[in-house]
Coordinates of C-alpha atoms in Angstrom, one line a residue:
X1 CA -5.3 10.2 11.4
X2 CA -7.8 8.4 9.2
X3 CA -6.3 6.1 6.5
X4 CA -6.2 7.5 3.0
X5 CA -6.0 6.0 -0.5
X6 CA -6.1 2.3 -1.4
X7 CA -4.2 -0.8 -0.7
X8 CA -4.3 -4.1 -2.6
X9 CA -3.7 -7.9 -1.6
X10 CA -3.0 -10.2 -4.5
X11 CA -4.0 -13.8 -3.3
X12 CA -2.8 -16.9 -5.1
X13 CA -0.2 -19.7 -4.9
X14 CA -0.3 -19.7 -8.8
X15 CA 1.2 -16.1 -8.8
X16 CA 4.0 -16.7 -6.3
X17 CA 5.0 -20.0 -8.3
X18 CA 4.9 -18.5 -11.7
X19 CA 2.1 -20.5 -13.0
X20 CA 0.2 -17.3 -13.6
X21 CA 1.7 -13.8 -14.4
X22 CA -0.6 -11.3 -12.2
X23 CA -2.6 -8.9 -14.5
X24 CA -4.6 -7.6 -11.9
X25 CA -2.3 -5.8 -9.9
X26 CA -0.9 -3.6 -12.7
X27 CA -4.2 -3.0 -14.0
X28 CA -5.3 -1.9 -10.6
X29 CA -2.4 0.5 -10.2
X30 CA -3.3 2.1 -13.6
X31 CA -6.9 2.5 -12.9
X32 CA -6.5 3.9 -9.4
X33 CA -4.1 6.5 -10.8
X34 CA -6.4 7.5 -13.5
X35 CA -9.2 8.1 -11.1
X36 CA -6.8 9.8 -8.6
X37 CA -7.0 7.4 -5.7
X38 CA -3.4 6.9 -4.4
X39 CA -2.3 3.3 -4.0
X40 CA -0.4 2.9 -0.6
X41 CA 0.6 -0.6 -0.8
X42 CA 0.2 -4.0 -3.0
X43 CA 1.1 -7.2 -1.4
X44 CA 1.1 -10.7 -3.0
X45 CA 0.4 -13.6 -0.5
X46 CA -0.4 -17.5 -0.9
X47 CA -3.8 -19.3 -0.7
X48 CA -3.3 -19.6 3.3
X49 CA -5.6 -17.9 5.8
X50 CA -3.0 -16.7 8.2
X51 CA -1.0 -14.9 5.4
X52 CA -4.3 -13.4 4.0
X53 CA -5.4 -12.3 7.5
X54 CA -2.1 -10.5 8.3
X55 CA -2.0 -8.9 4.8
X56 CA -5.6 -7.5 4.9
X57 CA -5.1 -6.2 8.6
X58 CA -2.0 -4.4 7.3
X59 CA -3.8 -3.1 4.3
X60 CA -6.8 -1.7 6.4
X61 CA -4.2 0.2 8.7
X62 CA -2.6 1.8 5.6
X63 CA -5.5 2.7 3.5
X64 CA -9.2 3.7 3.3
X65 CA -10.0 1.3 0.7
X66 CA -8.7 -2.3 0.5
X67 CA -9.0 -4.5 -2.7
X68 CA -8.3 -8.2 -2.7
X69 CA -7.8 -10.2 -5.9
X70 CA -8.5 -14.1 -5.8
X71 CA -9.5 -16.9 -3.6
X72 CA -13.3 -16.3 -3.7
X73 CA -14.5 -19.2 -5.8
X74 CA -16.0 -22.6 -5.0
X75 CA -12.8 -24.6 -4.6
X76 CA -10.8 -25.8 -1.5
X77 CA -8.3 -23.2 -1.9
X78 CA -10.7 -20.4 -2.1
X79 CA -10.2 -19.0 1.5
X80 CA -10.3 -15.3 1.2
X81 CA -13.9 -14.9 2.5
X82 CA -12.8 -16.7 5.7
X83 CA -9.7 -14.7 6.0
X84 CA -11.0 -11.5 5.5
X85 CA -13.9 -12.3 8.2
X86 CA -11.1 -13.2 10.6
X87 CA -9.2 -10.1 9.8
X88 CA -12.3 -8.0 10.4
X89 CA -13.4 -9.9 13.6
X90 CA -16.5 -11.1 11.9
X91 CA -18.3 -14.3 11.3
X92 CA -18.8 -16.0 8.1
X93 CA -22.5 -16.2 7.1
X94 CA -24.5 -17.3 4.2
X95 CA -26.2 -14.4 2.2
X96 CA -29.8 -15.2 1.3
X97 CA -29.5 -12.8 -1.6
X98 CA -26.5 -14.5 -2.9
X99 CA -28.4 -18.0 -2.5
X100 CA -31.2 -16.8 -4.7
X101 CA -29.0 -15.5 -7.3
X102 CA -27.5 -19.1 -7.6
X103 CA -30.9 -20.7 -7.5
X104 CA -31.9 -18.5 -10.5
X105 CA -28.9 -19.9 -12.5
X106 CA -30.5 -23.5 -12.0
X107 CA -31.2 -25.7 -9.3
X108 CA -28.8 -28.3 -10.5
X109 CA -26.2 -25.8 -9.7
X110 CA -26.9 -25.7 -6.1
X111 CA -24.1 -28.3 -5.1
X112 CA -22.3 -27.6 -1.7
X113 CA -19.4 -26.5 -3.7
X114 CA -21.1 -23.8 -5.6
X115 CA -23.0 -22.7 -2.6
X116 CA -19.9 -21.6 -1.0
X117 CA -20.2 -18.5 -3.5
X118 CA -23.0 -17.5 -1.2
X119 CA -20.6 -17.2 1.9
X120 CA -19.6 -13.9 3.1
X121 CA -18.2 -12.0 6.1
X122 CA -21.1 -10.8 8.3
X123 CA -22.4 -7.4 7.2
X124 CA -21.1 -7.8 3.7
X125 CA -23.2 -6.2 1.0
X126 CA -23.5 -6.9 -2.8
X127 CA -23.1 -4.5 -5.5
X128 CA -24.8 -5.6 -8.5
X129 CA -23.6 -5.0 -12.3
X130 CA -25.4 -4.7 -15.3
X131 CA -24.9 -7.6 -17.6
X132 CA -23.2 -9.8 -14.9
X133 CA -25.2 -12.2 -12.5
X134 CA -22.3 -12.3 -10.1
X135 CA -22.1 -9.1 -7.9
X136 CA -19.3 -7.7 -6.1
X137 CA -18.9 -8.7 -2.5
X138 CA -17.8 -5.7 -0.1
X139 CA -17.8 -5.1 3.5
X140 CA -16.9 -1.8 5.1
X141 CA -14.6 -0.7 2.3
X142 CA -12.9 -4.1 1.6
X143 CA -13.7 -5.1 -1.9
X144 CA -13.4 -8.9 -2.6
X145 CA -12.7 -9.3 -6.3
X146 CA -12.2 -12.5 -8.3
X147 CA -8.7 -13.4 -9.5
X148 CA -9.7 -14.1 -13.2
X149 CA -8.6 -11.0 -14.8
X150 CA -11.8 -10.4 -17.1
X151 CA -14.0 -10.6 -14.0
X152 CA -11.7 -8.6 -12.0
X153 CA -11.7 -5.7 -14.4
X154 CA -15.5 -5.8 -14.7
X155 CA -16.0 -5.8 -10.9
X156 CA -13.3 -3.0 -10.3
X157 CA -15.1 -0.7 -12.6
X158 CA -18.4 -1.2 -10.6
X159 CA -16.5 -0.3 -7.5
X160 CA -14.5 2.7 -8.8
X161 CA -17.8 4.2 -10.1
X162 CA -18.8 4.4 -6.4
X163 CA -15.5 6.0 -5.2
X164 CA -14.0 9.4 -5.5
X165 CA -10.6 10.5 -6.0
X166 CA -8.4 13.7 -7.2
X167 CA -6.7 13.2 -10.4
X168 CA -2.9 14.0 -10.3
X169 CA -1.4 16.3 -12.9
X170 CA 1.9 15.2 -14.6
X171 CA 4.7 16.6 -16.3
X172 CA 7.8 14.6 -17.7
X173 CA 11.2 15.7 -18.6
X174 CA 13.7 13.5 -20.6
X175 CA 17.2 14.1 -20.0
X176 CA 20.4 13.2 -21.9
X177 CA 22.6 13.9 -18.6
X178 CA 23.1 11.2 -16.0
X179 CA 21.5 11.4 -12.5
X180 CA 24.7 12.7 -11.0
X181 CA 24.9 15.7 -13.3
X182 CA 21.2 16.7 -12.4
X183 CA 21.0 15.6 -8.7
X184 CA 21.7 19.1 -7.4
X185 CA 18.9 20.7 -9.5
X186 CA 16.4 18.1 -8.4
X187 CA 17.4 18.6 -4.8
X188 CA 17.0 22.3 -4.8
X189 CA 13.5 22.4 -6.6
X190 CA 12.3 19.4 -4.3
X191 CA 13.3 21.2 -1.1
X192 CA 11.6 24.3 -2.3
X193 CA 8.6 22.8 -3.3
X194 CA 7.8 19.9 -1.0
X195 CA 4.1 19.5 -2.0
X196 CA 5.2 18.5 -5.5
X197 CA 6.5 14.9 -6.0
X198 CA 9.6 14.8 -8.2
X199 CA 10.8 11.3 -9.3
X200 CA 14.1 10.7 -11.1
X201 CA 14.4 7.3 -13.1
X202 CA 17.8 6.4 -14.7
X203 CA 17.6 4.2 -17.8
X204 CA 20.2 1.9 -19.2
X205 CA 18.6 0.6 -22.2
X206 CA 20.9 1.7 -25.2
X207 CA 17.7 1.8 -27.5
X208 CA 16.5 4.7 -25.7
X209 CA 17.6 8.2 -26.6
X210 CA 17.4 9.5 -23.1
X211 CA 19.4 8.8 -19.9
X212 CA 17.0 9.8 -17.3
X213 CA 13.3 10.4 -16.8
X214 CA 12.1 12.9 -14.4
X215 CA 8.4 13.2 -13.4
X216 CA 6.7 16.1 -11.7
X217 CA 3.2 15.4 -10.2
X218 CA 0.7 16.9 -7.8
X219 CA -3.0 17.4 -7.5
X220 CA -2.4 20.9 -8.0
X221 CA -1.8 21.9 -11.7
X222 CA -0.3 25.1 -10.9
X223 CA 2.1 23.8 -8.5
X224 CA 3.2 21.2 -11.2
X225 CA 3.7 23.9 -13.8
X226 CA 5.6 26.1 -11.3
X227 CA 8.1 23.2 -10.4
X228 CA 8.4 22.3 -13.9
X229 CA 9.4 25.8 -14.8
X230 CA 11.9 25.9 -12.0
X231 CA 13.5 22.4 -13.3
X232 CA 13.9 24.0 -16.7
X233 CA 15.7 26.8 -15.1
X234 CA 17.8 24.7 -12.8
X235 CA 18.8 21.9 -15.1
X236 CA 22.4 22.1 -16.6
X237 CA 22.8 23.5 -20.0
X238 CA 22.2 20.8 -22.7
X239 CA 20.8 18.3 -20.2
X240 CA 17.1 18.3 -21.4
X241 CA 16.2 16.4 -24.6
X242 CA 12.3 16.8 -24.5
X243 CA 9.4 17.2 -22.3
X244 CA 5.8 16.0 -22.1

């Protein structure tokens, strides 16, 4: 069966050592959900070739689209290009198109370090963006995005504009009863309607006015509404606080 959805690999020692709080993973999760592409996994690994190779290989087995974040700059710890090439069984080559883009920024910038930006897995292509000289690097549905959040977000939008997904429909119920009191109702509806995803999330924050948040979601709006109506019938009297 062909993999579906997306998987992500967040790359950076700075994330794993708490020098930087990762903003790209949460943003990617939100944007993929908004465009209707399910995220199958998200893994955080250090700037080490072996770890990145293993993570990218796993991601490609799980999902059609793979997003990496970080490790594509000009410094010694930017090893993502080499690792992705190894994971895909390809050589690292220098892209003439990228060399020319660097040249246009000024001959003084063409140092050996900066020229590393022109290296890519063999067969890679560049997706150009309006208003940004640095294009998206992609090879066989693997998208190598920068770790800097502002650049990551800009490049992600370029990629998402070329992909298609199926938006998910969602209804939410906020309950005053605890999970143990509503588990039977959730079980019955989930068993009868397996194509609808029903999630139950207990809350222990005394500042909240509810004890459990229940979500009902599917790509089929009619099924969501049917499951939602069933839950309203099945829940114990007085358990429901409000809905969205």
